[in-house]
Amino acid sequence: MESRVEAKNGKPWSKETARPSLRRTQHKFSRMMSDDNQDTFRNVSQKPGLQIWTINNMQMVAVPAQGFGNFFEGDCYIVLYISQNKGSGQSADVHYWIGNSSSQDEQGAAAIYVTQLDEHLGGSPVQHREVQGNESPRFRSYFKNGLIYKKGGVASGFHHVDTNVYNILRLLHVKGRKHVTATEVEVSWNSVNNGDIFLLDMGKAIVQWNGPQSNRREKLKAVLLAQDIRDRERGGRAQIGLVEGGDEKDSPELMKVMMAVLGQRTGPLKAAIPDDKPDQVQNTSVRLYHVFENNGNLVVQEVATQPLTQDLLQSSDCYIVDQRGSSVMVWKGKQASKEERQEALNRAVGYIKAKNYPPSTSVKVMTEGGESAMFKHLFKSWTDKGQTQGLGTTYSMGKIAKVEQVKFDVMELHARPELAAQQRMVDDASGDVKVWRIENLEVAEVNPNTYGQFYGGDCYLVLYTYQMSNQRQYILYMWQGRHATKDEITACAYQAVNIDNKYNGAPVQVRVVMGKEPRHFLAIFKGKLVIFEGGTGRPGVVNPDGGARLFQVRGTNELNTKATEVLARASFLNTNDVFLLKTDHICYLWYGKGCSGDERVMGRAMSDVLSKQDKQVVMEGQEPAEFWVALGGKAPYASDKRLQREEPPHSPRLFECSNQIGNFRMTEVDDYAQSDLDEEDVMLLDTWEEIFLWVGNSANQYETKEAWNSAQEYLRTHPAGRDPDAPIVFVKQGYEPPTFTGWFNAWDPHKWSGGNSYEEMKKKLSDPASLSQITVDLNSSHLNKSPVGVSGGGYRAPGGPTSSPPVYRFHGGDLSPRPSTPTSPSTQRAQTSVSMTLSPSPSFSPSSPGGGTVSSAGGSGMYLDPELIVNKSPSELPQGVDPGQREDYLSDVAFESLLGTTRSDFKRLPKWRQSDMKKKAGLF
């Protein structure tokens, strides 16, 4: 049924009236479309990395790298991120960011440039519309330390600036646990509240004030942001001090600074401000629309609701996928007309207005073949070009996809965790196995002679022990029979906790639902895994005789084979598999026409496990009458000879989990890394075949307890109609198996022992050797507290306008020269005599080394000629140079030339990696 989207006035949404078409906008800014402006795109780099432009006088102007992460509220920005895919090829994302105070003209210009840039890059990038305060996880992933919202815009002109500018005064309000934002507010105690964190940025010094109700994670994120400002905007030459709002008396000198700048407090601070929407509820409502124009009206035709299938998307059309207003995605078919493709973004914005969705609604536009992981996850199955999509079976219980087999080398799996993750194998299954059964709600050891036999009326605990890096590792599988009682399932979970405690919390816990056993579980039983539909394995209990029993055997070797009991009826046969039919007198070994020689070998081996009776091989199509009699007569069954294939892999996705106000909520972390796993987090890693729950050592107890329920809720509410019984793997910080770490790039097993906690960072920053006391001369009776971006002349932030904060005179060592003084009359009148005494940053020598060639870096610090410190023994170094910190005496240019990375990126690397790079550069 077709329906016309109507505007608020009730009239059809017409190109000629209500909807701001791209064509009219292009006409309005025709100057932008001239051939001369195509030079803008000729300078666009197609190398992997991040590029940002701001819209200035309707033109795209590049933002220097030191300004990345700073966004003026009165501007619009275009952000291009090109990533190198594993293997070969690149993918690109183009975002246009809309500031809350930006003009309609700038927004229109940004939208046009995005469309043009998309065409310039061949139409393959995914386009994103970002609104200040509601940025997508993908956008935020480019700015790991947070986004800074700055007052003002480029009305006063755009200027490229030096990063080492100290002539600044601003107060940043920092919010967010996972996705951090910092907004410039009035430099006054009136802006401060008890629940958040505030950074008082004075150029040469940054004071972090932590609200009494802020948590450790928020404090750590704010420290990382302060360090990023210091390293990126100040070239590493600024001091950071920390004040705990609940213990201000412990930081008297820093409080003097704050009182001098912010004024005296006249009353209690404001109460904590709750986060507007810290997380996103998974939206189970997904609708697919075909959107097109008919006689000037936008026609919206609903095609399907979830779960969606890929065959609904036709290459000749464009579609909108609507997640009930939480996200709107546009898919452009490769054979759609050029006009339709160009109009896609504009139509999505118009669709949002017509649906009365909030202006901040997320919008993404993608081309056929360049779909994002999030888009693919909305579909029940997805096949990329060149992949073979498998067939389902009429009976799916116990289904094992026929996967490409590799020979497992345990050393290779441990050396290459990405292989372990892809194959879902922590090792070659040669470790030790111990099995318990739940009996009378307690654990009872299972006879090793019956290992591998699992009954649907029971619950089992399987402890697997293996060696990695000369340390014992454990996996505890909790197998739940389909016919076990709720009390037994509960007892299984309870007893798992007891065993986990016995091994000091080291085991990785995996929930296994009958019929959905993960690959490694199959492997540890060496081709002897048999799953009985009902009954129990308890000794002394006689299971009722149900007559003939039929077992479906899947697998090609002892690492991937299992036999699953199915209903003894002919309709459950499958031409692609081996089946065992066990009667009172004989065991038939039935070979389907589509099974391979390896599968027949494993079928015969499994028949010896199941029965000591004589075996009769039966080829499909040559069955004796007795065979069909045992199955209750002939019946149609799955007879397509094409082999099943493994479902095409989906890209893994990482989420922060929380259960707030009774709703399961999650925040996606795009382009994730190990650093996104915070100690206070409960994280969910979705690899499609398995769900991992990662629990940090300091995670909230309630969220940890609810983690299992959260994972099941995630599967149940997934819009693609996921299997609710998929394996769930419970991983604790510090005990991550390679099947988990392999989904992360460059996993560092020593990360959480290397001084990354807030307390350790605070200790370093508070160390008298690295941070001198900051004192303030209170002789001045007047302090100018104008926030940045109020008037012209003075400080110029990267990628933005000029502004005029008050001037400070910094008195310190020889390596802390005074910044130049702005000469505007308004600045001179506002000048104060606040003084700060700062010792040089630990990045600089305490005294100018004698006898060496010293070069100045922008008048803001003294550096050594690299020839004086590269490949020199400690005795050959100039006086005062720390042999272990030679890189601190290099200019930024020399640093990047020698080490091949920026100073800030270098500091984020693990210590062993830093040392390795320094050795290669001759700085060790």
mmCIF file of C-alpha atoms in Angstrom, residues 92-246:
data_model
loop_
_atom_site.group_PDB
_atom_site.id
_atom_site.type_symbol
_atom_site.label_atom_id
_atom_site.label_comp_id
_atom_site.label_asym_id
_atom_site.label_seq_id
_atom_site.Cartn_x
_atom_site.Cartn_y
_atom_site.Cartn_z
ATOM 1 C CA ALA A 92 35.373 5.639 3.652
ATOM 2 C CA ASP A 93 32.915 7.483 5.874
ATOM 3 C CA VAL A 94 31.894 11.102 5.226
ATOM 4 C CA HIS A 95 30.180 13.003 8.052
ATOM 5 C CA TYR A 96 28.751 16.480 8.084
ATOM 6 C CA TRP A 97 28.508 17.938 11.570
ATOM 7 C CA ILE A 98 25.920 20.604 12.381
ATOM 8 C CA GLY A 99 26.607 22.983 15.261
ATOM 9 C CA ASN A 100 23.625 24.053 17.354
ATOM 10 C CA SER A 101 24.135 27.699 16.363
ATOM 11 C CA SER A 102 25.055 27.159 12.702
ATOM 12 C CA SER A 103 23.065 28.915 9.976
ATOM 13 C CA GLN A 104 20.738 27.243 7.483
ATOM 14 C CA ASP A 105 23.025 28.407 4.670
ATOM 15 C CA GLU A 106 26.042 26.674 6.224
ATOM 16 C CA GLN A 107 24.044 23.502 6.775
ATOM 17 C CA GLY A 108 22.901 23.535 3.151
ATOM 18 C CA ALA A 109 26.438 24.137 1.920
ATOM 19 C CA ALA A 110 27.786 21.272 4.039
ATOM 20 C CA ALA A 111 25.137 18.889 2.687
ATOM 21 C CA ILE A 112 26.032 19.799 -0.900
ATOM 22 C CA TYR A 113 29.757 19.394 -0.308
ATOM 23 C CA VAL A 114 29.154 15.969 1.248
ATOM 24 C CA THR A 115 27.216 14.869 -1.836
ATOM 25 C CA GLN A 116 29.971 16.210 -4.124
ATOM 26 C CA LEU A 117 32.719 14.613 -2.045
ATOM 27 C CA ASP A 118 30.849 11.311 -2.157
ATOM 28 C CA GLU A 119 30.764 11.505 -5.973
ATOM 29 C CA HIS A 120 34.444 12.531 -6.081
ATOM 30 C CA LEU A 121 35.289 9.355 -4.123
ATOM 31 C CA GLY A 122 33.293 7.169 -6.504
ATOM 32 C CA GLY A 123 30.023 7.026 -4.556
ATOM 33 C CA SER A 124 31.325 4.362 -2.155
ATOM 34 C CA PRO A 125 31.559 6.268 1.173
ATOM 35 C CA VAL A 126 28.875 5.938 3.834
ATOM 36 C CA GLN A 127 27.402 9.409 4.461
ATOM 37 C CA HIS A 128 26.434 10.459 7.983
ATOM 38 C CA ARG A 129 24.537 13.479 9.272
ATOM 39 C CA GLU A 130 25.743 14.454 12.753
ATOM 40 C CA VAL A 131 24.051 16.924 15.096
ATOM 41 C CA GLN A 132 25.902 18.496 18.036
ATOM 42 C CA GLY A 133 25.309 16.480 21.183
ATOM 43 C CA ASN A 134 23.892 13.480 19.297
ATOM 44 C CA GLU A 135 26.898 12.261 17.337
ATOM 45 C CA SER A 136 27.019 8.653 16.162
ATOM 46 C CA PRO A 137 29.358 6.096 17.778
ATOM 47 C CA ARG A 138 31.298 5.982 14.520
ATOM 48 C CA PHE A 139 31.915 9.743 14.616
ATOM 49 C CA ARG A 140 32.917 9.702 18.280
ATOM 50 C CA SER A 141 35.335 6.836 17.651
ATOM 51 C CA TYR A 142 37.636 9.218 15.744
ATOM 52 C CA PHE A 143 38.054 11.343 18.882
ATOM 53 C CA LYS A 144 38.813 8.797 21.591
ATOM 54 C CA ASN A 145 39.548 11.439 24.218
ATOM 55 C CA GLY A 146 36.315 13.338 23.609
ATOM 56 C CA LEU A 147 34.738 16.224 21.704
ATOM 57 C CA ILE A 148 35.164 19.859 22.729
ATOM 58 C CA TYR A 149 32.328 22.245 21.900
ATOM 59 C CA LYS A 150 33.591 25.815 21.614
ATOM 60 C CA LYS A 151 31.514 28.972 21.684
ATOM 61 C CA GLY A 152 31.234 31.074 18.543
ATOM 62 C CA GLY A 153 32.028 30.317 14.919
ATOM 63 C CA VAL A 154 34.101 31.488 11.983
ATOM 64 C CA ALA A 155 32.278 34.796 11.526
ATOM 65 C CA SER A 156 35.464 36.638 12.442
ATOM 66 C CA GLY A 157 37.526 34.683 9.931
ATOM 67 C CA PHE A 158 39.449 31.447 9.811
ATOM 68 C CA HIS A 159 43.074 31.367 10.788
ATOM 69 C CA HIS A 160 45.710 28.687 10.834
ATOM 70 C CA VAL A 161 47.443 28.888 14.192
ATOM 71 C CA ASP A 162 50.410 27.676 16.146
ATOM 72 C CA THR A 163 49.484 25.069 18.728
ATOM 73 C CA ASN A 164 51.742 26.449 21.418
ATOM 74 C CA VAL A 165 49.505 29.305 22.504
ATOM 75 C CA TYR A 166 49.084 29.831 26.224
ATOM 76 C CA ASN A 167 47.111 33.053 26.108
ATOM 77 C CA ILE A 168 43.794 31.402 26.963
ATOM 78 C CA LEU A 169 41.227 31.158 29.722
ATOM 79 C CA ARG A 170 38.218 28.879 29.530
ATOM 80 C CA LEU A 171 36.140 26.544 31.682
ATOM 81 C CA LEU A 172 35.167 23.214 30.136
ATOM 82 C CA HIS A 173 32.171 21.245 31.427
ATOM 83 C CA VAL A 174 33.042 17.547 30.900
ATOM 84 C CA LYS A 175 30.296 14.929 30.697
ATOM 85 C CA GLY A 176 30.098 11.299 29.665
ATOM 86 C CA ARG A 177 31.228 7.862 30.835
ATOM 87 C CA LYS A 178 32.009 6.276 27.494
ATOM 88 C CA HIS A 179 31.496 9.091 24.979
ATOM 89 C CA VAL A 180 33.010 12.265 26.410
ATOM 90 C CA THR A 181 31.991 15.812 25.511
ATOM 91 C CA ALA A 182 33.427 19.054 26.868
ATOM 92 C CA THR A 183 31.458 22.275 26.449
ATOM 93 C CA GLU A 184 32.791 25.784 27.082
ATOM 94 C CA VAL A 185 30.774 27.494 29.806
ATOM 95 C CA GLU A 186 30.958 30.778 31.711
ATOM 96 C CA VAL A 187 34.208 31.016 33.697
ATOM 97 C CA SER A 188 32.456 31.167 37.049
ATOM 98 C CA TRP A 189 31.438 28.967 39.968
ATOM 99 C CA ASN A 190 27.882 29.450 38.723
ATOM 100 C CA SER A 191 28.681 26.945 35.966
ATOM 101 C CA VAL A 192 29.922 24.229 38.331
ATOM 102 C CA ASN A 193 27.816 21.405 39.787
ATOM 103 C CA ASN A 194 28.507 18.539 42.186
ATOM 104 C CA GLY A 195 28.061 15.676 39.738
ATOM 105 C CA ASP A 196 30.326 16.548 36.810
ATOM 106 C CA ILE A 197 33.949 17.372 36.084
ATOM 107 C CA PHE A 198 35.298 20.768 35.033
ATOM 108 C CA LEU A 199 38.595 21.700 33.431
ATOM 109 C CA LEU A 200 39.889 25.211 34.132
ATOM 110 C CA ASP A 201 42.207 25.778 31.175
ATOM 111 C CA MET A 202 44.655 28.659 31.631
ATOM 112 C CA GLY A 203 47.052 27.864 28.825
ATOM 113 C CA LYS A 204 50.161 26.952 30.781
ATOM 114 C CA ALA A 205 48.142 25.138 33.428
ATOM 115 C CA ILE A 206 44.989 23.003 33.401
ATOM 116 C CA VAL A 207 43.211 22.369 36.698
ATOM 117 C CA GLN A 208 40.749 19.473 36.791
ATOM 118 C CA TRP A 209 38.012 19.796 39.415
ATOM 119 C CA ASN A 210 36.142 16.548 40.089
ATOM 120 C CA GLY A 211 32.591 16.851 41.375
ATOM 121 C CA PRO A 212 32.046 14.926 44.638
ATOM 122 C CA GLN A 213 29.450 12.721 42.900
ATOM 123 C CA SER A 214 31.524 11.965 39.781
ATOM 124 C CA ASN A 215 32.810 8.423 39.389
ATOM 125 C CA ARG A 216 36.262 7.061 38.729
ATOM 126 C CA ARG A 217 35.606 6.359 35.065
ATOM 127 C CA GLU A 218 34.494 9.931 34.425
ATOM 128 C CA LYS A 219 37.569 11.223 36.239
ATOM 129 C CA LEU A 220 39.863 9.041 34.126
ATOM 130 C CA LYS A 221 38.208 10.196 30.906
ATOM 131 C CA ALA A 222 38.628 13.839 31.947
ATOM 132 C CA VAL A 223 42.337 13.303 32.737
ATOM 133 C CA LEU A 224 42.825 11.784 29.289
ATOM 134 C CA LEU A 225 41.075 14.789 27.730
ATOM 135 C CA ALA A 226 43.258 17.211 29.716
ATOM 136 C CA GLN A 227 46.366 15.360 28.586
ATOM 137 C CA ASP A 228 45.140 15.441 24.991
ATOM 138 C CA ILE A 229 44.670 19.229 25.180
ATOM 139 C CA ARG A 230 48.153 19.556 26.669
ATOM 140 C CA ASP A 231 49.815 17.347 24.058
ATOM 141 C CA ARG A 232 47.893 18.371 20.934
ATOM 142 C CA GLU A 233 47.154 22.050 21.508
ATOM 143 C CA ARG A 234 50.119 22.990 23.739
ATOM 144 C CA GLY A 235 52.766 20.730 22.262
ATOM 145 C CA GLY A 236 53.109 18.932 25.613
ATOM 146 C CA ARG A 237 54.038 22.149 27.434
ATOM 147 C CA ALA A 238 51.343 22.588 30.076
ATOM 148 C CA GLN A 239 50.898 21.425 33.658
ATOM 149 C CA ILE A 240 47.862 19.485 34.906
ATOM 150 C CA GLY A 241 46.596 19.626 38.464
ATOM 151 C CA LEU A 242 43.758 17.628 40.055
ATOM 152 C CA VAL A 243 41.289 18.763 42.716
ATOM 153 C CA GLU A 244 38.825 16.373 44.328
ATOM 154 C CA GLY A 245 35.671 18.418 44.876
ATOM 155 C CA GLY A 246 34.862 16.483 48.045
#
